[in-house]
Coordinates of C-alpha atoms (C1' of nucleotides) in Angstrom, one line a residue:
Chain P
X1 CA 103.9 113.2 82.2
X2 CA 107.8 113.9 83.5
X3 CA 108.4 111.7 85.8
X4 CA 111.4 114.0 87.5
X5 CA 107.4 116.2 88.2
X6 CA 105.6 113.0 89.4
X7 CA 108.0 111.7 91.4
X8 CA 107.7 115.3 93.1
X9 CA 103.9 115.8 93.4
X10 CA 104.2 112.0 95.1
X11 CA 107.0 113.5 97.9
X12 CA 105.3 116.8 98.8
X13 CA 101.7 114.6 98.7
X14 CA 103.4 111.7 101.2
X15 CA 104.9 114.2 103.0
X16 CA 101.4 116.3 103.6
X17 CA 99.5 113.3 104.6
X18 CA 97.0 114.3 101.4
X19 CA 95.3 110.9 99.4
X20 CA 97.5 110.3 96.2
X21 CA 96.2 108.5 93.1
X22 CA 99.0 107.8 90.3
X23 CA 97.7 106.4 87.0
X24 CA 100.2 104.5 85.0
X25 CA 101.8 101.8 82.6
X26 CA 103.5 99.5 85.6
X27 CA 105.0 96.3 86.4
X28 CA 104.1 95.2 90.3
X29 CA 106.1 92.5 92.5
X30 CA 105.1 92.3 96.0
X31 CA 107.2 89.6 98.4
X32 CA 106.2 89.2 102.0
X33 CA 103.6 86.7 103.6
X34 CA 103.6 86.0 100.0
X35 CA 104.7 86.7 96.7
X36 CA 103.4 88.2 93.5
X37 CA 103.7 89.4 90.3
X38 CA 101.8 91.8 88.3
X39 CA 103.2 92.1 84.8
X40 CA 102.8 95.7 82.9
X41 CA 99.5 97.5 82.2
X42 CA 98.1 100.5 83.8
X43 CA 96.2 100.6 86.9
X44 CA 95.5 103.2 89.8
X45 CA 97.8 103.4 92.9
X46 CA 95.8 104.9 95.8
X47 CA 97.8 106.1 98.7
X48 CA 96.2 107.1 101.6
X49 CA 97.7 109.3 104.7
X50 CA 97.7 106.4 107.2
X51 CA 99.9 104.8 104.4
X52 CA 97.4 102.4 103.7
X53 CA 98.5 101.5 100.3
X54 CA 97.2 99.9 97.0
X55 CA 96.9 99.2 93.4
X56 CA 93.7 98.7 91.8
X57 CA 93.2 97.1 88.5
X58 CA 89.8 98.2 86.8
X59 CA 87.7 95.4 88.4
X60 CA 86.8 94.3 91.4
X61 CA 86.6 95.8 94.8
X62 CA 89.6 95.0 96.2
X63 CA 93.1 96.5 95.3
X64 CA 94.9 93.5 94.2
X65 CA 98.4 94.7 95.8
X66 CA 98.1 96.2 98.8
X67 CA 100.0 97.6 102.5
X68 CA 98.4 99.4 105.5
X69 CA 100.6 101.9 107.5
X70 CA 103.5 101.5 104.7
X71 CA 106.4 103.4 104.6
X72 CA 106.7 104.8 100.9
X73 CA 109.2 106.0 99.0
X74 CA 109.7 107.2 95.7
X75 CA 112.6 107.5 93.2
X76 CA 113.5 107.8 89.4
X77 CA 115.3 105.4 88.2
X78 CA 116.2 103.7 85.1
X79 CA 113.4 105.4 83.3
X80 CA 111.0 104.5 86.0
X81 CA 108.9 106.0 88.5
X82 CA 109.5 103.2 91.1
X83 CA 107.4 103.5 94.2
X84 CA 107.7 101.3 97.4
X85 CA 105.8 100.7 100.4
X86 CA 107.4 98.6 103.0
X87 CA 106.6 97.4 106.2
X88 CA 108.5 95.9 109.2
X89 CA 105.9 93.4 110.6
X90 CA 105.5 91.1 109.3
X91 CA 108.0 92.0 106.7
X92 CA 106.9 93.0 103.7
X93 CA 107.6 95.3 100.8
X94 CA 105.4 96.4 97.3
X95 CA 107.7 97.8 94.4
X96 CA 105.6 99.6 91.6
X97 CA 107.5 100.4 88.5
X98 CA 105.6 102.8 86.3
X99 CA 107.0 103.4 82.7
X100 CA 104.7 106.0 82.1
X101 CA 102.8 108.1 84.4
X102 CA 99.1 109.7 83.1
X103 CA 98.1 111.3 86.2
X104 CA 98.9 112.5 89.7
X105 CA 96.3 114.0 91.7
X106 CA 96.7 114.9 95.4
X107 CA 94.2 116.3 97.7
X108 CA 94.4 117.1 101.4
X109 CA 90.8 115.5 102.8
X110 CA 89.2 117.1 105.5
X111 CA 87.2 114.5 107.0
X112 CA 86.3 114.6 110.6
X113 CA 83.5 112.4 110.6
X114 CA 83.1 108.4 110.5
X115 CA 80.4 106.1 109.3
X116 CA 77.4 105.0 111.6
X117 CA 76.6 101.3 110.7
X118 CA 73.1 99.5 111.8
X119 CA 72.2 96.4 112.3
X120 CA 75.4 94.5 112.7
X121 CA 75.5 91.4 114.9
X122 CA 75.9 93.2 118.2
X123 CA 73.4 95.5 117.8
X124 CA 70.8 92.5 116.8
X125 CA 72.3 91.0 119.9
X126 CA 71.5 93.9 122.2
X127 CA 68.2 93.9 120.5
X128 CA 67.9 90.7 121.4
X129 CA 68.7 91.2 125.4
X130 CA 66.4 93.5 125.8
X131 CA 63.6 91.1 125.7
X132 CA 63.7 86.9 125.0
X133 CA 60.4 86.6 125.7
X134 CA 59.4 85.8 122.6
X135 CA 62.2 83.3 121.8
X136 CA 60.1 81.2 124.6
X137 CA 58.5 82.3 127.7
X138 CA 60.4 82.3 130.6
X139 CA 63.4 83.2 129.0
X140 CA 65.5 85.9 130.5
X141 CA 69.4 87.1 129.8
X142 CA 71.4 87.3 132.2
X143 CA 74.9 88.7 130.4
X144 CA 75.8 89.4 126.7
X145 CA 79.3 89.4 125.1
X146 CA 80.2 87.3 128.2
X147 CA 83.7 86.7 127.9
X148 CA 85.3 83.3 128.3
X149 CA 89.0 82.0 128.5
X150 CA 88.3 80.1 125.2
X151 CA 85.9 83.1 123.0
X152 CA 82.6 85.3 123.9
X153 CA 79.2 84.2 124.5
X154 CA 77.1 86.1 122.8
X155 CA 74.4 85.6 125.0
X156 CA 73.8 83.8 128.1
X157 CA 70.5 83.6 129.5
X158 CA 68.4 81.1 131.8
X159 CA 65.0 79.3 130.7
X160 CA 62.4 79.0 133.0
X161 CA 63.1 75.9 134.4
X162 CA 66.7 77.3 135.6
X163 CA 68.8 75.7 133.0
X164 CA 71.4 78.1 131.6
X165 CA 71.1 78.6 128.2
X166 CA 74.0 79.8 125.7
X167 CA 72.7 81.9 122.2
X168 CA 74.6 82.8 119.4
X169 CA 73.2 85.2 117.4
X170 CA 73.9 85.6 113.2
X171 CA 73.4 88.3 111.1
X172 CA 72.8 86.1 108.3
X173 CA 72.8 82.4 107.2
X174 CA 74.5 79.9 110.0
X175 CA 76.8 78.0 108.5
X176 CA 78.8 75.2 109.9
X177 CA 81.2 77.8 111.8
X178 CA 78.2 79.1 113.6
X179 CA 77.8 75.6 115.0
X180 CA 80.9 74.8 115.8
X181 CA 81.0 77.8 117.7
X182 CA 78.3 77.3 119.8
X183 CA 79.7 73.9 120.1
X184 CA 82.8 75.5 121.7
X185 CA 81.4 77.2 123.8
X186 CA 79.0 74.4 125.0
X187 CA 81.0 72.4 126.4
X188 CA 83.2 75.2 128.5
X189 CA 80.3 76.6 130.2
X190 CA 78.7 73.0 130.9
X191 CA 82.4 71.9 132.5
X192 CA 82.6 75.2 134.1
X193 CA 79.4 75.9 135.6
X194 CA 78.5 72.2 135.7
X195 CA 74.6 72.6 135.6
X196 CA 71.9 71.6 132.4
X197 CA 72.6 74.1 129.4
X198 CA 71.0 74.3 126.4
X199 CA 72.5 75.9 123.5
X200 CA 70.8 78.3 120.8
X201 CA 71.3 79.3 117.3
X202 CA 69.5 82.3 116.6
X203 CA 70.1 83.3 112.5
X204 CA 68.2 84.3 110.0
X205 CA 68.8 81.3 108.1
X206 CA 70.5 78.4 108.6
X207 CA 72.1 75.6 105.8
X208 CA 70.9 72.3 105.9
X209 CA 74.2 70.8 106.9
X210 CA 74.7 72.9 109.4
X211 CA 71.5 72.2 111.2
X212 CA 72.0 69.0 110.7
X213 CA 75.0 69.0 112.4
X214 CA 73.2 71.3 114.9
X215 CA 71.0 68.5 115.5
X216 CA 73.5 65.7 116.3
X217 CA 74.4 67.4 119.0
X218 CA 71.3 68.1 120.5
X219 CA 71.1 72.2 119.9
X220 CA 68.7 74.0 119.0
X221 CA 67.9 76.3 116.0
X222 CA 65.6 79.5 116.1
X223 CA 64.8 81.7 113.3
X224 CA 64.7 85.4 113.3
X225 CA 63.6 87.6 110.9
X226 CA 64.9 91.9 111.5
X227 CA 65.3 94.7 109.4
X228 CA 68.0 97.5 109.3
X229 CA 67.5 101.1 109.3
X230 CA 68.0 104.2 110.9
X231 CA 68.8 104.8 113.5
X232 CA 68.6 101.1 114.5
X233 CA 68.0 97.6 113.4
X234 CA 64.8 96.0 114.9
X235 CA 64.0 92.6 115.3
X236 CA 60.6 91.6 114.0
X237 CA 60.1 87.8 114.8
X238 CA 61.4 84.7 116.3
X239 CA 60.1 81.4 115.2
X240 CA 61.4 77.5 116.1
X241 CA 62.4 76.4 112.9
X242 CA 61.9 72.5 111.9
X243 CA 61.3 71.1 115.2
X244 CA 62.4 67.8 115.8
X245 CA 59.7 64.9 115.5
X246 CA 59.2 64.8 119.0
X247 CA 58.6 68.2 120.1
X248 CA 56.2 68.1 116.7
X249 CA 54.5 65.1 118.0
X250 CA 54.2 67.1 121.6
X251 CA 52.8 70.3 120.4
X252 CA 50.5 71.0 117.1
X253 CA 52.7 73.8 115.7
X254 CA 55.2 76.6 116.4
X255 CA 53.5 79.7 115.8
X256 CA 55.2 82.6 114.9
X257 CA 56.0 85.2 117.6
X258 CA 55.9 88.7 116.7
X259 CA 57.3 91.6 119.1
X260 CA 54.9 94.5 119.6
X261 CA 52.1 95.4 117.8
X262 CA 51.9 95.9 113.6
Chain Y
X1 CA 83.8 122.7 89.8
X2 CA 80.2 122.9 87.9
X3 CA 78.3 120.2 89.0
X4 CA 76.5 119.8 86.1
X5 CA 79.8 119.4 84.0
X6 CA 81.1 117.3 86.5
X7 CA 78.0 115.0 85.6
X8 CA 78.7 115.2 81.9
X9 CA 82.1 113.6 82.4
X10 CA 80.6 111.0 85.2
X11 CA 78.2 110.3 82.6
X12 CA 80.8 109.5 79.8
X13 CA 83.1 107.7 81.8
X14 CA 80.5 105.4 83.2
X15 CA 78.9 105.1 79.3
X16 CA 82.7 104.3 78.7
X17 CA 83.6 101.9 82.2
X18 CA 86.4 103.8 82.7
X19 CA 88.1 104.2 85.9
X20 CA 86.4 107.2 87.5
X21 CA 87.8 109.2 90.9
X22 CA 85.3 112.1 92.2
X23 CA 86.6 113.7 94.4
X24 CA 84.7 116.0 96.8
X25 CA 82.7 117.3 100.4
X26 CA 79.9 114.8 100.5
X27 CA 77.4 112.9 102.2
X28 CA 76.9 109.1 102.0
X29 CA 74.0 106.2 102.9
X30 CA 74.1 103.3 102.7
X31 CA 70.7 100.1 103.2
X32 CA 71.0 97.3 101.8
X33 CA 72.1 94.3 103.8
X34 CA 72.7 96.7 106.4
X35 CA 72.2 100.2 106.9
X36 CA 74.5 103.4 107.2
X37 CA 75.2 107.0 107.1
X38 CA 78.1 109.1 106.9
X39 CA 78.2 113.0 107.7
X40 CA 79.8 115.6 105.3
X41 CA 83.2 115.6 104.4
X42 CA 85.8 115.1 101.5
X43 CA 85.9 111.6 100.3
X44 CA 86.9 110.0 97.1
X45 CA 84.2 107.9 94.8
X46 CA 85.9 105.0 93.0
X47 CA 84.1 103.8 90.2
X48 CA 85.6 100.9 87.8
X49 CA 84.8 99.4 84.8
X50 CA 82.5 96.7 86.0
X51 CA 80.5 98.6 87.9
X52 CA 82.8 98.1 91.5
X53 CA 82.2 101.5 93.4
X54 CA 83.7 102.9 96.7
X55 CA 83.6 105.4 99.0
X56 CA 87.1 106.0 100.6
X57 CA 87.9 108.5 103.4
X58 CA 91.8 109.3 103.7
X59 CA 92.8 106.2 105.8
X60 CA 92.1 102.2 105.9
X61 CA 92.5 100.3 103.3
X62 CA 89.0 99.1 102.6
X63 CA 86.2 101.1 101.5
X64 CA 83.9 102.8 104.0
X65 CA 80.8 102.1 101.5
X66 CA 80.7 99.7 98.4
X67 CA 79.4 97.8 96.2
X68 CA 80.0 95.3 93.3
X69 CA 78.5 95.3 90.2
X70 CA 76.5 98.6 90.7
X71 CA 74.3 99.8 88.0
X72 CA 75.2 103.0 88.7
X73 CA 73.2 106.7 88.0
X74 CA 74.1 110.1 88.6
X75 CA 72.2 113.4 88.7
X76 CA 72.4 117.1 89.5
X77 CA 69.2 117.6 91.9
X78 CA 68.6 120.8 95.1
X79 CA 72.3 121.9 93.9
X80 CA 74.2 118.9 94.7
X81 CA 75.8 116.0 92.7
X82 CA 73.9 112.8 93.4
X83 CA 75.7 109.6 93.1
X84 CA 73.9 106.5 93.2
X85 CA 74.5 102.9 93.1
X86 CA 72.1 100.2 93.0
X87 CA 72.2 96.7 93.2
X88 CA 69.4 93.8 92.4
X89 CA 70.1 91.0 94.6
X90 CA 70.6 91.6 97.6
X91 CA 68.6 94.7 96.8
X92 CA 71.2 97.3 97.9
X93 CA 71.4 101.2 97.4
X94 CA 74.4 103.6 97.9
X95 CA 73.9 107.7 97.8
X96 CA 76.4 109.7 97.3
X97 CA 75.2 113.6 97.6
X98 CA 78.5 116.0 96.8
X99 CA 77.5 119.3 98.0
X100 CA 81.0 120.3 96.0
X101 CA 83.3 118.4 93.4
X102 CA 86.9 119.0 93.9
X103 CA 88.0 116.6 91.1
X104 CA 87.2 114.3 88.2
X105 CA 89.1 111.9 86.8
X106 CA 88.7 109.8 84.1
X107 CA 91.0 107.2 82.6
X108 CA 90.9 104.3 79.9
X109 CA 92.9 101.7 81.7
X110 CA 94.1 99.1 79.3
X111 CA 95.5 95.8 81.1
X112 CA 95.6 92.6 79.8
X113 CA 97.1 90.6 82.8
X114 CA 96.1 89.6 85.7
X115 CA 98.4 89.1 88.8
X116 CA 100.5 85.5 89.7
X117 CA 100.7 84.7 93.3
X118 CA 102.9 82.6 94.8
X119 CA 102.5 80.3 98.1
X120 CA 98.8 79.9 98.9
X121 CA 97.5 77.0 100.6
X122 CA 96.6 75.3 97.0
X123 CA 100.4 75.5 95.9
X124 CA 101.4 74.4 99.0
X125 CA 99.3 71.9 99.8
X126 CA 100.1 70.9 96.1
X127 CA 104.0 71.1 97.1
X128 CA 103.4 68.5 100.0
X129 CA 101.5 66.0 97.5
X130 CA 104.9 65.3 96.0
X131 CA 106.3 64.1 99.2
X132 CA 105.1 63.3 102.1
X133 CA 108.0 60.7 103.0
X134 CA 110.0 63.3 105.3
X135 CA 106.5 63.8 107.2
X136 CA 106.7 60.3 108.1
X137 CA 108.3 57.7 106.5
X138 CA 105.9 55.3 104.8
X139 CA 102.9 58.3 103.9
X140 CA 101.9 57.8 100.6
X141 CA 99.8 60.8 99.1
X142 CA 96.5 59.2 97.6
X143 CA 94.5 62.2 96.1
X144 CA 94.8 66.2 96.8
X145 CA 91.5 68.6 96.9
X146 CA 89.6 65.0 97.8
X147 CA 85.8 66.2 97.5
X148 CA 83.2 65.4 99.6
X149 CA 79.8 65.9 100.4
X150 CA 80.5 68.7 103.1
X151 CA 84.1 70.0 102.3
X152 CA 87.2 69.4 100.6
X153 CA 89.5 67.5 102.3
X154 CA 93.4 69.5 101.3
X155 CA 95.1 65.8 101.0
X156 CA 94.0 62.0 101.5
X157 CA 97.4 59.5 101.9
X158 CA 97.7 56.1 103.8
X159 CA 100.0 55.5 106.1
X160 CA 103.0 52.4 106.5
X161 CA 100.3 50.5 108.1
X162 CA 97.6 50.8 105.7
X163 CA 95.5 53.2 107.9
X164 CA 94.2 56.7 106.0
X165 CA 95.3 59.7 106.8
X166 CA 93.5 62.8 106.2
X167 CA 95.4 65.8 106.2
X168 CA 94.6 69.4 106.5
X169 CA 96.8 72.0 105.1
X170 CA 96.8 75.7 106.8
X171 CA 99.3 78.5 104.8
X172 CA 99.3 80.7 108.4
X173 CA 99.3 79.9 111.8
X174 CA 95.8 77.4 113.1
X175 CA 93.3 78.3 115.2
X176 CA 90.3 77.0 116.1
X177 CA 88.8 76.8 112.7
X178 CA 91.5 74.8 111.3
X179 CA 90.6 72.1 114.2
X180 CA 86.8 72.1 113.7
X181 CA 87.4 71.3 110.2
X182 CA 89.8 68.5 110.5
X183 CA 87.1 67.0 112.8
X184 CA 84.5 67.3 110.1
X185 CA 86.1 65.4 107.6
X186 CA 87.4 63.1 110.2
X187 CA 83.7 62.2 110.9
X188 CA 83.2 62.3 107.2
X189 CA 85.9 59.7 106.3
X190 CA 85.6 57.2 109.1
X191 CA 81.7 57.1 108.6
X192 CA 82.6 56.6 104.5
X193 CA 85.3 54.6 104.4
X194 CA 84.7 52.6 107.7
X195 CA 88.7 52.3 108.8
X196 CA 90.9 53.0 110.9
X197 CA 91.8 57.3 110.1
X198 CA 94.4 59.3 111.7
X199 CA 94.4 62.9 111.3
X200 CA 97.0 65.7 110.4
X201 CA 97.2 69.3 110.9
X202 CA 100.1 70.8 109.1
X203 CA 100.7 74.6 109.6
X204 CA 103.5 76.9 110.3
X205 CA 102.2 77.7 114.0
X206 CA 99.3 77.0 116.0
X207 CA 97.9 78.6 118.9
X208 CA 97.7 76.8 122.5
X209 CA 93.9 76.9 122.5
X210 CA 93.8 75.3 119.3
X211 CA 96.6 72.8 120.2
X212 CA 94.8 71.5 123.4
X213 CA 91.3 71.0 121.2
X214 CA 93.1 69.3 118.8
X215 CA 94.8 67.2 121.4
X216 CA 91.6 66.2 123.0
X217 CA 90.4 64.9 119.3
X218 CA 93.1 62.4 119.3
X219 CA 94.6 64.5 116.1
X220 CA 97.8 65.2 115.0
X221 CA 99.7 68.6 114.8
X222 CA 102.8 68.9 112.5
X223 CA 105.0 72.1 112.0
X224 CA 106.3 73.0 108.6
X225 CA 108.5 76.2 107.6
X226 CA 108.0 77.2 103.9
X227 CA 109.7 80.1 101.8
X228 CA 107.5 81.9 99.0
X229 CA 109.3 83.4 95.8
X230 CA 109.4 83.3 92.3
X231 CA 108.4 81.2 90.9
X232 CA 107.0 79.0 93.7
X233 CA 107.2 78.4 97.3
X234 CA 109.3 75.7 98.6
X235 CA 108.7 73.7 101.6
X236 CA 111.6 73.5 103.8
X237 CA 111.1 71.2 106.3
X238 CA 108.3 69.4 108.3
X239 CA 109.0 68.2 112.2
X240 CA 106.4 66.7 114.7
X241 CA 105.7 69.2 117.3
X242 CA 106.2 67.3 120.8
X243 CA 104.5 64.6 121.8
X244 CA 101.6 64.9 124.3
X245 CA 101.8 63.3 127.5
X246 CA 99.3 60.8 126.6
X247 CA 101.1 59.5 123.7
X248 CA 103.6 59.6 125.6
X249 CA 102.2 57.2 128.1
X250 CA 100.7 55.1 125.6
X251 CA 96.8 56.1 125.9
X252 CA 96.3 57.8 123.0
X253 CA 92.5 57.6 124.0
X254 CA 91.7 57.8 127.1
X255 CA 94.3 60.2 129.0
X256 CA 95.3 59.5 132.8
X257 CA 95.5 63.0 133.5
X258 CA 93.1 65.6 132.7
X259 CA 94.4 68.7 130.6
X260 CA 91.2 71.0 130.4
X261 CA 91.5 73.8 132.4
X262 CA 88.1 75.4 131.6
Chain V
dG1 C1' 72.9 79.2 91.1
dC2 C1' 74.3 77.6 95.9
dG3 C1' 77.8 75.7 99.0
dA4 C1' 82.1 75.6 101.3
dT5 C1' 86.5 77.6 102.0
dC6 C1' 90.5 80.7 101.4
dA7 C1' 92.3 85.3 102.0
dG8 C1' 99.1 88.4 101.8
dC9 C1' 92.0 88.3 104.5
dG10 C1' 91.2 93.6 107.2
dG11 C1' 89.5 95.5 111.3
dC12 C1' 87.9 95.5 116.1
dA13 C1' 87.6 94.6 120.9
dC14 C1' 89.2 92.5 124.8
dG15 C1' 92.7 90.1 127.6
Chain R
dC1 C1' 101.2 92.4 121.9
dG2 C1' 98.3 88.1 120.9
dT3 C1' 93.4 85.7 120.4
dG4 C1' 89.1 85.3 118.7
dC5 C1' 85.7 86.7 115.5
dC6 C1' 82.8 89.7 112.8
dG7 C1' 82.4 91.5 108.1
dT8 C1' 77.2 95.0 103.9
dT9 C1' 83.3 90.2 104.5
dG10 C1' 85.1 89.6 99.0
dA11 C1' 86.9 86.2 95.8
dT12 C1' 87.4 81.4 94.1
dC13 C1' 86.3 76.9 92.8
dG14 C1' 83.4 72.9 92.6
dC15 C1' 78.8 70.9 92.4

DNA sequence: GCGATCAGCGGCACG
DNA sequence: CGTGCCGTTGATCGC
């Protein structure tokens, strides 16, 4: 294809705001918060109208150059259909040279709608808030997202013999950040509300280092099990997972809890 | 555009893992690890060779629904085209129902190379190994990427007076995470080796929060300024960021003055 | 395969 | 603006 053409479908498409794609033979550098270098083969450079822009090999998901809210421009030179996207902050700038151009295709997207997600951690949460009585009886929130200087709670709640107790809720496996976490935030609310707090993990699976880790400092690990639908996640059980020897040697078993009826 | 020869070329590109682009007014849901829907309206389907696939509306960077390694299906069924992709595990499904097909676009895209970055943590981290005199004089690197059983510690050296120094390498300004982990392998090494073990957080920033925590840790936060290019970054230049009162003092353990706020 | 971590993380919500 | 953190995180590397 002409390039003196491309170059002109890009403009008017930049200009309109419409999605862009460019196929081509090109040779990528990007400099910024790093560097890179893409030597010459032909890929797909997606331009969007909030100047989100990228280039995407034929694999993986990801774009592997890539700006949001670049500024682009777009010139023939030396042969080339050079396209740049650069940014101010930090910044940064994307040159794409393309030796030979296969395809432009604009289109103006009218799309007024956005995408509803379920079951994401603070909808569990919520879920969650509405009802810990099946965690353990007794157990009533008090706040969720409770904001601190230092991070947010994701749930604080009091047990029935008036400690306070901080939870932090995972949408999947706890991991040694999800202890660390709760950790954190541990030891603010015990120095700033300077009372007996207990702090729970609440996941639906946890990784044995992490609740051993969990363990060492004397927390406490619940599992959960939910499922995701529409128009909202649902929790289906809480159990105690692996209690320590001497709450086993206290109590025959931890049965599992389940929320309504089946 | 005929839906059902829009299938046709779907069909051949998929057979063929091209890069495919639909472009059209459609509907899109998503369950799977989580759950979603998005109403009508024009969107573009990205479908590459190895099965990545994407829904993008006209703005973001990242896809609004995706998936990797899709075994993907299509079909013309109650006057729409119906886009699927599925996945095994997690068991995941995305549908795609154009109720009209502005675009296809097919393309054989032949690239042989893969992109060259320049200044991650690894190269830096590897840039430091050569060096670590004008950190300190007297630090002697002992072994970069040092495994362990939980982590990898970035670099293990030894101080002028025989004491080991663990060493955690962060490519972007530290936060709390940076912190945690330093403590991990802190507790890791002393309990393993069983000697004296200072530790080092080297970054080009780090946030006050994350400063203080380290600070009550008894670690030890160094600044460095680096420059990415081509071929390599460089490290420019490492300084000690300010003592803390406590050192200060002289009582690296047990501070006179208390500096929690929370 | 799982585990741990990095990422030019991106994106969001709250201060 | 920065700060923290979630994400259907994805991608990489080591065991």
């Amino acid at each position: 294809m002409d390039l003196v053409h491309a170059r002109k479908l890009v403009a008017e498409a930049i200009q309109n705001q419409e999605m862009l794609m460019v196929i081509g033979d090109c040779y990528v550098e990007y400099w910024g918060r790093a560097a890179s270098k893409l030597p010459r083969g032909k890929r797909l450079c997606l331009i969007k109208g909030d100047g989100s822009f990228g280039i995407h090999q034929n694999k993986k998901l990801r774009p592997v150059n890539y700006m949001m809210g670049a500024a682009i421009a777009s010139e023939v030179k030396d042969g080339c259909l050079l396209l740049s996207a650069k940014k101010a902050k930090p910044k940064e700038e994307i040159r794409v040279h393309f030796y030979a151009v296969d395809g432009v295709h604009r289109y103006a997207m009218d799309d007024r709608e956005d995408v509803r997600l379920f079951g994401s951690e603070r909808e569990l949460s919520g879920q969650l808030m509405t009802d810990l009585s099946f965690i353990e009886p007794g157990l009533t929130p008090m706040k969720s997202e409770a904001p601190f200087r230092k991070g947010t709670v994701d749930i604080l709640a009091e047990d029935g013999r008036g400690r306070l107790v901080v939870i932090e809720v995972k949408r999947r496996k706890a991991e040694f950040d999800a202890v660390t976490q709760l950790e954190r935030y541990m030891k603010q609310v015990r120095k700033l509300k300077g009372r007996e707090t207990r702090g729970l993990l609440i996941a639906p699976e946890i990784s044995p280092h992490a609740l051993e880790l969990l363990e060492q400092s004397g927390l406490e690990f619940y599992q959960f099990d939910y499922e995701v639908g529409n128009p909202r996640a649902t929790i289906k059980g809480v159990r105690k997972k692996q209690p320590t020897l001497s709450e086993y040697l206290g109590t025959p078993s931890a049965p599992l809890l389940s929320r309504g009826k089946d």
